[in-house]
Structure formats: C-alpha cells, structure tokens
Amino acid sequence: MFSDLKMPVSSNTMSPEERIASQYADVNLELLRKLQDTLKRIGEGGGKNAVQKHKEKGKMTARERIQALIDPKSYFLEIGALAAEGMYAEQGGCPSAGVVIGIGTVSDRLCMIVANDATVKAGAWFPMTGKKNLRAQEIAMENHLPLIYLVDSAGVFLPMQDEIFPDKEHFGRIFRNNAVISAMGIPQIAAIMGPCVAGGAYLPIMSDEALIVEGTGSVFLAGPYLVKSAIGEDVDAETLGGASMHSEISGVTDYQLPDDESCLKKIRYLMGQLGPATKAGFNRIPAVKPLVSEKKLMEILPDERNKPYDIREILKVIVDDGNLEEYKEGYGKTIVTAYARVDGWAVGIVANQRMVVKTKKGEMQFGGVIYSDSADKAAHFMMNCNQKKIPIIFFQDVTGFMVGSKSEQGGIIKDGAKMVNVMANTTVPKITFIIGNSYGAGNYAMCGKAYDPRLIFAWPSAQIAVMGGAQAAKTLLQIQVAALEKKGEKITPEAEAEWLQRITEKYQAQTSPYYAAARLWVDGIIDPRDTRKIISQALEMADHNPEIKPFNMGVIRT
C-alpha cells in the first residue's frame, strides 16, 4: 500500500516550481509515514505475546484468515482499520476495535468479510466493535454484498456492557440485521473458529450456513462457569457446545472442519456455488491510464491548508486520460463539477476548488468556500447525475458556505439548502474523499458521513470540524473570558495566551483524521495514491445492488 515513500532529493538546480513541489512532497510523504507506522502497529493486534498464544492453539490470526480466504492477488479494501485508535486507554486499548472488516473477492464474488481478532481481549466486544460490525452490515445491505463472518469472540466486554447492550444501535441490532439481510436475499456464511458466547451465539446461527472448527470452535448461550453458577451442572466447553456436539447432536451447525485452513477452503467452495449477481449496470468501458502519474499527487497538495491549488491537477491523477468534461465551467468556480471516467467507470465529480477565482463580474471568490452560484451549480449537476444513473464522487476541501451581509442578502442559506436537499435525496451511489478541510455545513453539503455515502475516506491531510482550529479556539476563548468578566473577574494577557494554547491543542486533536477514523466518522485514512483503485472497487461494489430508486425531491425554496 505504501510504496515509494522515498523523499525527493533537493537540488540547487531546481526551478521555483520544482522546489515548491518537492516541499509539498516532503510534508505529504511524512504524513504517509505516520499512517504507515500506525497501521503496522494496529496490524499486530493484541501484540506479539497474544498472537503467539493464539497460534499455539492452532489458529490463524484474523488478517491471516482473510488473506487465505480471498482470491490470490486480489485487493482487500479494509474498512475501519483505525477504529477505536486512542480510545479505551483505561482498558488497555482495543486495536482496530478487535475486529477486521473489509471488502474482498472470494471465488470471484465481491463480498463483505468480518473477522473477530481474538488476540485483542479475546475478541471481546467493545462499543466501537459493535459500531464497526453494524457498519459492515450497512455496507453489505446498501450494496447487496454477501457477508462472511469469521467468528472468534468471548462476547461483550462486561465492564462496558451499558454502552453496547441495550440501545437501538448496539449489540442486538446486529442480530436484527442478520434476519433482515437474509430476507433481502443476501447470502450470509458464518464460520465458528473460536468461542462464540451468549448473545453472540445468535450471529452465526442466524446466518444462512454455519461452519465450525474442531477443537477451537464452540458456541453456547452460557459457558461452563455460568452454567455451573446458574443450574449447578458441571460440563466442559466441548460437551456443552463443541464442534462434534453441534454437528452431530444439536444440528445447530452445518459443516464440521478439522482446522482453519479447511474451514476457509470450504467457505471458498460455498461462495463459488452462488448464482450470478444481478447488477445495476453502471456504465463502464475499458480503462485508460490517468494523464499524470500517481507519484505526482504528493507534489500537488500544499503543505499548508490555507495555500491555494487547482483541484483539477489532482483529478488528472485519478481520472482516465486526465479527461474532465466540466459542467458550467465558467460559473460557480469554487466548486468543480465534471463528468469523467475512473478505471473505465462513468462518474460525476463534485470537488471543492481552493484557488481564489474571479467571476465575470470581477468579484473575487475565496477558495474552499461555497458561494450561492457554486451551490446552485452543484445541485443542478447532481440532479443530472441522478437522471442519467451516474454515481457521484465528492472531493472535500471546504471551509463552509460564504458568510456576511452580502451573501445573506443574496440567499446563501436557501441556495445551500437546495444543494443539501438534492444531495440528501440522491439515489445513485455517492463516494466521498476528504482531502483537506471539512468544516461546518460544508461537510454536510459535500456528502459527509451523515448523508450516507456508500464509502467515505480521508487523506492524511484531512481535518474535520465545525470550523477551523484557529477560529474555534478564539471563539471558545472569547466565551470563557466573557463568562469571567460577567463575574467581575479579570484575566491577564499571559493567562489568556495560555488558555488559547490549551484550547487550540485540544481542538486541533479533535479535528485530526485519526480522531475521526477512530470513531468511524470516516471508513479509514488512505494513501492518496490509492484513491483511483478505491473508487473502482467501490463502484464495482455499488454495481451489485440493482435497485436504484427514482430520484424525488421535496419542497425547495427558489
């Protein structure tokens, strides 16, 4: 994933443009190094000792199971790798929320794979584990992807049971979704490759087919200790809910396998028996390589988020042959709307433009800001994409909608509301990439997480917040100072400066893409050079759902 991280070599013979490009690349590649190091640590699960104990039981790790399951040399698009990052410190952490999920190809069929990581707290379910599993099921339902569960979990993490057990979006929703997914005709296959306890026992048994591994797999509503406590019966785990008992006596499981490898091989066989998927039929032709090499991408995005750049230069690295057929090119210039192809797929692109641009009236429009004309253009373009059944790709680098008396008098609120209304009611697939700023209502208008993108990813350069860090910190400081002054207290300039620094540091930490990825506000942080590959996989995934609903709108102020 992270190839070619070598820093560009500076030279006195460089032109000013080359020197700037090298400077940008230095910063962006350093951001990638941090991401690479973080993902490498997370990929180790519960640590070397936990992995060793896990393997001594004859079991493969969650990621090893996935690699053995998917087709050789195929691409696995992991979702939520950074989930729970920096959270649950008091509990010792929970890397990747103790579960690995993602989209992969098994026997030539694209599917959603969910694998518990038993090296992390024995695969126990933390609150973010539940949220991540629900995200996997949501993606599967939206895109009609078969689901494969590789189960190896000790059940709910009891010290936090109140945050995962009773609510609508908690643990029980997963089993409800099992039933709904099956009723939708979406295949679900579950392999019990370790413990499967209490309420968690319902997940594999509510799947269409259930496999169990001898010696390591077990499934029961109450384990031996709880059975002893509840009814006084002494019974071992194998007799209570092992592979032989459930395959030969209870009939709960359908296939009994001797080890992980044979279990995964059986799943591949079962997936190979599925009938053909009915497709939506999104337009695709043979792909053409981008006009600009992906290596150049690191040299385009500025090293500071207030510096301008032309979003078209980034898009030329992503779209086929660098070809953008712009819609209303001379109007609403702070948003670029264009038809293009990505790996052969026809797409509509809605992208923020950070350059300062000049209108035909001679007015200056600041980059990264949505003006009335830009909102109007984007809304009309999205309507056209819905009419033509063309998926929409959003590239966010937005500080929000334009403010001030002139903008208010010009109706920025109703124009912004129109854009949000169209985007919210869009029925073709939406895929979002946050490449820079993602502030305030701009996040909403450009298809943030609240507006149901099929997938949403951030680049390492992203920031997500109500407003920029400097603005927010000064606003919060003003509120605190005003509150003190009402009490008749005074604050010294030194204390005010200290407060401002403390507030800024806290706020900046919360705007980080890692903070967002930990809470699944985004599906992950990616190497920007993988953007084209991810779009193609996402569109192939979206094409599996043939049910594109008619596009309808409610009341819009004009």
XYZ file of C-alpha atoms in Angstrom:
558
model
C 0.000 0.000 0.000
C 2.736 2.452 0.933
C 5.283 2.055 -1.823
C 7.690 4.767 -2.975
C 7.996 6.706 0.277
C 11.488 7.915 -0.644
C 11.843 11.651 -0.107
C 12.525 13.792 -3.183
C 16.129 14.993 -3.401
C 16.522 18.767 -3.125
C 18.788 20.449 -5.629
C 20.053 23.948 -6.189
C 19.300 23.435 -9.861
C 15.559 23.135 -9.189
C 13.217 25.744 -10.585
C 10.969 27.610 -8.098
C 8.043 25.400 -9.153
C 10.079 22.213 -8.642
C 11.272 23.424 -5.254
C 7.676 24.039 -4.116
C 6.607 20.623 -5.421
C 9.474 18.993 -3.512
C 8.483 20.859 -0.360
C 4.884 19.675 -0.682
C 6.030 16.099 -1.288
C 8.231 16.166 1.832
C 5.265 17.067 4.025
C 2.772 14.672 2.404
C 5.172 11.736 2.464
C 5.862 12.379 6.146
C 2.114 12.191 6.791
C 2.093 8.865 4.952
C 4.936 7.567 7.108
C 2.929 8.289 10.227
C -0.062 6.465 8.747
C 2.084 3.521 7.718
C 3.609 3.206 11.200
C 0.201 3.434 12.849
C -1.354 0.782 10.603
C 1.625 -1.514 11.099
C 1.208 -1.309 14.880
C -2.534 -1.862 14.641
C -1.964 -4.831 12.343
C -0.154 -6.589 15.179
C -3.463 -6.883 17.035
C -3.062 -7.592 20.729
C 0.730 -7.801 20.458
C 3.346 -10.492 19.884
C 2.593 -12.449 23.076
C -1.136 -12.555 22.392
C -0.523 -13.612 18.783
C 1.841 -16.379 19.899
C -0.688 -17.781 22.392
C -3.365 -17.588 19.709
C -1.258 -19.592 17.248
C -0.321 -22.167 19.876
C -3.995 -23.140 19.794
C -3.598 -23.976 16.106
C -5.430 -20.841 14.968
C -4.618 -18.269 12.298
C -4.902 -14.568 13.106
C -7.849 -12.567 11.784
C -5.835 -10.965 8.973
C -4.195 -14.292 8.064
C -7.642 -15.846 7.786
C -8.804 -13.075 5.476
C -5.727 -13.377 3.236
C -6.243 -17.147 2.983
C -9.929 -16.624 2.185
C -9.787 -14.019 -0.586
C -8.717 -14.803 -4.135
C -4.915 -14.771 -4.696
C -3.521 -11.335 -5.666
C -6.951 -9.732 -5.236
C -7.431 -6.410 -3.461
C -8.840 -6.314 0.075
C -10.281 -2.903 0.925
C -10.159 -2.724 4.711
C -12.794 -0.628 6.464
C -12.249 0.932 9.887
C -8.660 -0.187 10.447
C -8.218 2.810 12.766
C -11.452 2.256 14.695
C -11.020 2.822 18.453
C -7.498 4.239 17.933
C -6.597 6.230 21.055
C -9.781 5.116 22.817
C -10.222 2.732 25.787
C -6.798 3.563 27.247
C -8.016 2.614 30.739
C -8.919 -0.833 29.418
C -5.534 -1.286 27.751
C -6.680 -0.220 24.291
C -8.561 -2.063 21.582
C -6.670 -2.026 18.245
C -8.997 -1.910 15.243
C -11.871 -2.303 17.734
C -10.972 -6.002 17.968
C -12.438 -6.863 14.562
C -11.196 -6.692 10.968
C -13.741 -5.877 8.272
C -13.448 -5.142 4.588
C -14.468 -5.786 1.001
C -12.730 -8.613 -0.820
C -13.208 -11.102 -3.633
C -13.879 -14.732 -2.724
C -14.280 -17.212 -5.569
C -14.713 -14.304 -7.997
C -17.507 -12.806 -5.894
C -17.150 -9.453 -4.141
C -18.254 -9.741 -0.514
C -18.033 -8.180 2.942
C -15.787 -10.061 5.367
C -15.988 -9.671 9.172
C -13.276 -11.362 11.253
C -13.001 -11.120 15.049
C -9.455 -10.565 16.300
C -9.157 -12.883 19.297
C -5.675 -11.531 20.089
C -7.380 -8.336 21.312
C -9.092 -9.012 24.648
C -10.086 -12.498 23.414
C -12.188 -10.845 20.700
C -14.450 -9.166 23.263
C -16.978 -6.637 22.002
C -16.320 -3.012 22.948
C -18.783 -0.243 21.990
C -16.752 0.548 18.856
C -16.692 -3.157 17.971
C -20.460 -3.071 17.765
C -20.449 0.124 15.704
C -17.901 -1.348 13.310
C -19.891 -4.562 12.834
C -23.014 -2.527 12.136
C -21.076 -0.505 9.541
C -20.077 -3.761 7.822
C -23.693 -4.889 7.692
C -24.834 -1.458 6.476
C -22.384 -1.573 3.565
C -23.468 -5.119 2.735
C -27.157 -4.166 2.716
C -26.641 -0.995 0.668
C -24.649 -2.845 -1.968
C -26.166 -6.367 -1.802
C -22.820 -7.930 -0.883
C -22.705 -11.464 0.547
C -21.446 -11.480 4.141
C -18.821 -13.822 5.558
C -18.352 -13.856 9.344
C -15.194 -15.422 10.825
C -16.275 -15.694 14.452
C -13.804 -15.896 17.339
C -15.066 -13.841 20.289
C -15.512 -14.063 24.042
C -18.635 -11.874 23.844
C -19.454 -8.461 25.294
C -16.748 -6.653 27.269
C -18.670 -6.695 30.536
C -17.159 -3.581 32.187
C -18.697 -1.527 29.353
C -21.890 -3.521 28.833
C -24.109 -0.467 29.353
C -22.533 1.150 26.258
C -23.079 -1.795 23.942
C -26.070 -3.814 25.081
C -29.495 -2.154 25.166
C -29.810 0.667 22.630
C -31.012 0.647 19.021
C -27.524 0.911 17.510
C -25.961 -1.531 19.993
C -25.158 -5.249 20.014
C -28.697 -6.556 19.450
C -29.066 -4.599 16.211
C -26.532 -6.959 14.623
C -28.838 -9.975 15.037
C -31.798 -7.954 13.816
C -29.731 -7.144 10.732
C -28.899 -10.851 10.275
C -32.607 -11.508 9.825
C -33.183 -8.503 7.553
C -30.165 -9.301 5.369
C -31.350 -12.876 4.896
C -34.834 -11.659 3.995
C -33.243 -9.389 1.374
C -31.811 -12.479 -0.306
C -28.217 -11.590 0.583
C -26.203 -14.726 1.453
C -24.549 -14.926 4.883
C -21.964 -17.559 5.786
C -20.521 -17.830 9.302
C -17.514 -19.825 10.436
C -17.171 -20.512 14.171
C -13.390 -20.575 14.528
C -13.171 -19.876 18.257
C -15.520 -19.134 21.157
C -18.969 -17.832 20.325
C -20.713 -16.967 23.564
C -24.047 -15.728 24.932
C -25.907 -13.288 22.667
C -23.058 -13.519 20.174
C -24.086 -17.117 19.541
C -27.032 -15.871 17.524
C -24.898 -14.225 14.829
C -23.553 -17.404 13.176
C -26.749 -19.343 13.753
C -28.875 -16.610 12.168
C -26.637 -16.794 9.113
C -27.704 -18.971 6.183
C -24.932 -21.512 6.675
C -22.703 -22.145 9.701
C -19.352 -23.920 9.831
C -17.426 -24.903 12.964
C -13.776 -25.854 13.530
C -12.976 -28.871 15.692
C -11.104 -28.226 18.919
C -11.234 -24.429 18.769
C -14.789 -23.595 17.754
C -17.553 -23.558 20.365
C -20.959 -21.948 20.578
C -23.320 -21.738 23.541
C -25.655 -19.282 25.252
C -23.853 -19.772 28.575
C -20.320 -21.059 29.137
C -19.311 -23.759 31.626
C -18.791 -21.316 34.525
C -22.155 -19.627 34.054
C -23.919 -22.991 33.679
C -22.353 -24.129 36.959
C -23.434 -20.902 38.634
C -26.960 -20.922 37.183
C -28.036 -24.556 37.414
C -25.196 -26.350 39.209
C -24.212 -28.517 36.232
C -20.548 -29.416 35.713
C -19.831 -29.559 31.984
C -16.807 -28.854 29.784
C -16.895 -26.490 26.794
C -16.606 -29.246 24.180
C -19.557 -31.213 25.580
C -21.568 -28.037 26.077
C -21.102 -26.538 22.652
C -18.178 -28.029 20.698
C -17.980 -28.964 17.036
C -18.989 -32.611 17.397
C -21.953 -31.873 19.648
C -23.419 -29.175 17.390
C -22.700 -31.046 14.156
C -23.887 -34.498 15.311
C -26.389 -33.938 18.151
C -27.983 -30.481 18.194
C -27.760 -29.925 14.441
C -27.015 -26.261 15.067
C -24.030 -26.153 12.669
C -23.954 -27.368 9.068
C -20.302 -28.232 8.449
C -17.600 -29.590 10.768
C -13.995 -28.899 9.714
C -10.700 -30.055 11.290
C -8.799 -26.738 11.145
C -8.823 -23.106 9.989
C -7.389 -23.862 6.554
C -10.013 -26.448 5.639
C -12.759 -24.216 7.032
C -11.698 -21.311 4.830
C -11.411 -23.644 1.848
C -14.991 -24.801 2.447
C -16.195 -21.177 2.514
C -14.482 -20.569 -0.826
C -16.311 -23.609 -2.218
C -19.684 -22.399 -0.911
C -19.108 -18.912 -2.330
C -18.240 -20.494 -5.676
C -21.702 -22.066 -5.773
C -23.589 -18.756 -5.639
C -25.714 -17.804 -8.596
C -24.760 -14.709 -10.610
C -25.391 -11.318 -9.038
C -27.935 -9.022 -10.638
C -26.177 -5.739 -11.415
C -27.275 -2.114 -11.555
C -25.487 -1.792 -14.869
C -23.490 1.384 -14.303
C -21.665 2.450 -17.451
C -18.157 1.042 -17.847
C -15.779 0.805 -20.783
C -12.131 -0.360 -20.999
C -9.961 1.761 -18.718
C -7.315 4.250 -19.792
C -4.444 5.237 -17.504
C -4.516 8.727 -15.961
C -2.726 11.528 -17.770
C -0.448 12.181 -14.769
C 1.423 9.569 -12.704
C 0.108 8.899 -9.196
C 3.590 9.722 -7.896
C 2.957 13.376 -8.751
C -0.028 13.511 -6.384
C 2.204 14.133 -3.393
C 3.621 17.222 -5.101
C 0.271 18.919 -5.743
C -1.465 19.140 -2.357
C 0.055 22.110 -0.451
C 1.890 21.737 2.823
C -0.446 24.250 4.497
C -4.222 24.263 4.302
C -4.545 27.961 3.556
C -2.462 27.751 0.374
C -4.320 27.593 -2.965
C -4.075 24.798 -5.531
C -6.088 23.714 -8.567
C -8.234 20.653 -7.796
C -8.142 19.777 -11.497
C -4.451 18.882 -11.142
C -5.366 16.298 -8.515
C -8.250 14.945 -10.569
C -5.954 14.424 -13.585
C -4.017 11.900 -11.482
C -7.215 9.975 -10.741
C -9.441 10.043 -13.848
C -8.867 8.161 -17.085
C -6.597 10.042 -19.507
C -6.927 13.154 -17.333
C -10.180 13.879 -19.163
C -12.679 16.111 -17.316
C -15.804 17.214 -19.158
C -16.701 20.173 -16.961
C -20.285 21.225 -16.367
C -20.817 25.025 -16.150
C -17.057 25.568 -16.112
C -17.280 29.366 -16.033
C -19.992 29.545 -13.336
C -19.752 28.890 -9.599
C -15.998 28.436 -9.789
C -15.343 27.425 -6.173
C -16.847 24.023 -6.963
C -15.725 21.963 -9.954
C -18.408 19.719 -11.421
C -17.426 17.326 -14.188
C -18.161 14.062 -15.930
C -15.223 11.673 -16.140
C -14.225 8.022 -16.072
C -12.284 6.245 -13.355
C -10.879 2.848 -14.348
C -13.482 2.837 -17.098
C -16.449 3.660 -14.829
C -18.564 6.706 -15.742
C -18.717 9.109 -12.781
C -19.833 12.583 -11.874
C -17.359 14.581 -9.796
C -18.196 17.345 -7.305
C -14.984 18.860 -5.930
C -14.156 21.961 -3.922
C -11.740 24.398 -5.545
C -9.270 26.011 -3.131
C -7.950 28.562 -5.642
C -9.044 32.195 -5.364
C -11.059 32.803 -8.528
C -12.514 35.800 -10.296
C -16.099 35.926 -11.551
C -17.195 37.546 -14.802
C -18.456 40.455 -12.714
C -14.907 40.989 -11.499
C -15.640 39.768 -7.961
C -13.098 37.643 -6.103
C -14.256 34.330 -4.640
C -12.141 32.703 -1.951
C -11.135 29.092 -2.499
C -12.644 26.338 -0.383
C -15.789 28.401 0.255
C -19.192 27.539 -1.218
C -20.940 30.568 -2.738
C -24.540 30.761 -3.949
C -23.610 30.184 -7.584
C -21.413 27.183 -6.688
C -24.203 25.631 -4.613
C -26.692 26.179 -7.433
C -24.341 24.600 -9.980
C -23.604 21.584 -7.798
C -27.303 20.995 -7.109
C -28.203 21.042 -10.810
C -25.267 18.779 -11.689
C -26.269 16.199 -9.066
C -29.822 16.195 -10.454
C -28.378 15.373 -13.872
C -26.311 12.521 -12.427
C -29.424 11.060 -10.828
C -31.314 11.421 -14.109
C -28.540 9.607 -16.009
C -27.823 6.962 -13.313
C -24.227 8.127 -12.896
C -22.511 7.617 -9.482
C -21.116 10.762 -7.842
C -17.647 11.150 -6.324
C -17.157 14.000 -3.834
C -13.763 15.547 -3.068
C -13.977 17.690 0.053
C -11.692 20.607 0.820
C -14.250 23.049 2.150
C -14.314 25.687 4.873
C -18.096 26.139 4.646
C -20.595 28.455 2.984
C -19.829 32.137 2.405
C -20.928 34.422 5.247
C -21.569 38.163 5.547
C -24.413 40.559 4.803
C -23.979 40.438 1.017
C -24.153 36.640 0.965
C -27.149 36.557 3.313
C -28.982 39.086 1.177
C -28.134 37.002 -1.880
C -29.841 33.974 -0.338
C -26.875 31.803 0.559
C -28.997 29.865 3.061
C -31.624 28.830 0.516
C -29.015 28.045 -2.136
C -27.058 25.957 0.355
C -30.261 24.256 1.478
C -31.049 23.408 -2.151
C -27.640 21.757 -2.574
C -28.014 19.762 0.645
C -31.572 18.759 -0.293
C -30.529 17.415 -3.688
C -27.508 15.614 -2.254
C -29.536 14.061 0.597
C -32.170 12.746 -1.828
C -29.650 11.464 -4.373
C -30.254 7.784 -5.107
C -27.203 6.954 -7.231
C -24.155 5.794 -5.252
C -22.148 8.523 -3.516
C -18.490 8.098 -2.546
C -16.651 10.758 -0.550
C -12.976 11.638 -0.063
C -11.945 14.297 2.450
C -8.638 15.562 1.136
C -8.251 18.800 3.126
C -10.638 20.894 5.185
C -14.094 19.600 6.037
C -15.722 22.284 8.129
C -19.261 23.061 9.221
C -22.148 22.814 6.797
C -19.611 22.297 4.016
C -19.109 18.781 5.376
C -22.841 18.162 5.006
C -23.223 19.737 1.554
C -20.289 17.713 0.201
C -21.727 14.395 1.416
C -20.252 13.891 4.871
C -20.966 10.752 6.889
C -24.437 11.953 7.923
C -25.565 11.849 4.284
C -24.997 8.159 3.589
C -22.050 7.910 1.220
C -21.539 4.274 0.252
C -17.936 4.765 1.410
C -16.119 7.765 2.896
C -12.345 8.034 3.294
C -9.926 10.713 4.453
C -6.461 11.560 3.217
C -3.807 12.096 5.922
C -4.107 15.833 5.195
C -7.790 15.972 6.190
C -9.327 17.903 9.076
C -12.957 17.556 10.173
C -14.652 20.024 12.499
C -17.390 22.627 12.883
C -14.831 25.293 11.970
C -11.073 25.765 11.609
C -8.882 25.373 14.689
C -7.760 28.997 14.976
C -11.305 30.358 14.580
C -12.767 27.843 17.006
C -10.106 28.401 19.664
C -10.557 32.191 19.565
C -14.342 31.819 19.726
C -14.151 29.463 22.704
C -11.670 31.774 24.432
C -13.967 34.776 23.942
C -16.815 32.822 25.539
C -14.698 31.897 28.566
C -13.349 35.436 29.022
C -16.845 36.908 28.740
C -18.119 34.470 31.367
C -15.358 35.543 33.780
C -15.977 39.226 33.137
C -19.656 38.780 33.994
C -18.498 37.508 37.394
C -16.325 40.590 37.775
C -13.089 38.693 37.277
C -10.195 39.823 35.122
C -7.788 37.674 33.112
C -4.190 38.651 32.454
C -2.784 38.614 28.901
C -0.408 35.821 29.945
C -3.242 33.661 31.269
C -5.298 34.400 28.164
C -2.433 33.262 25.924
C -2.059 30.066 27.960
C -5.766 29.364 27.708
C -5.707 29.943 23.972
C -2.845 27.493 23.511
C -4.558 24.844 25.640
C -7.875 25.249 23.823
C -6.158 25.194 20.414
C -4.250 21.993 21.180
C -7.393 20.199 22.367
C -9.437 21.376 19.409
C -6.724 20.502 16.886
C -6.529 16.966 18.289
C -10.256 16.571 17.708
C -10.029 17.780 14.100
C -7.395 15.154 13.217
C -8.381 12.484 10.663
C -7.229 9.898 13.229
C -9.795 11.186 15.707
C -12.464 10.879 13.010
C -11.331 7.425 11.863
C -11.248 6.139 15.460
C -14.944 6.980 15.783
C -15.849 5.742 12.278
C -16.826 9.210 11.070
C -14.809 8.052 8.072
C -14.175 4.490 6.889
C -10.439 4.984 7.096
C -7.402 7.092 6.240
C -5.844 6.127 2.930
C -2.739 6.692 0.858
C -3.994 9.349 -1.610
C -2.361 7.388 -4.426
C -4.833 4.546 -3.757
C -7.828 6.815 -4.422
C -8.371 5.656 -8.017
C -8.157 1.979 -7.041
C -10.604 2.502 -4.169
C -13.100 4.334 -6.393
C -13.057 1.444 -8.849
C -13.594 -1.148 -6.110
C -16.358 0.981 -4.580
C -18.183 1.288 -7.908
C -17.882 -2.435 -8.557
C -19.364 -2.946 -5.087
C -22.189 -0.451 -5.704
C -22.988 -2.092 -9.035
C -24.066 -5.233 -7.131
C -27.253 -3.513 -5.951
C -29.667 -3.376 -8.904
C -32.273 -1.351 -7.007
C -31.697 2.308 -7.874
C -34.744 4.139 -6.589
C -36.322 7.007 -8.543
C -34.939 10.424 -7.645
C -37.547 12.595 -5.925
C -37.373 15.970 -4.226
C -39.451 17.642 -1.543
C -40.046 21.385 -1.150
C -37.163 23.628 -2.255
C -37.009 27.397 -1.869
C -36.046 29.044 -5.166
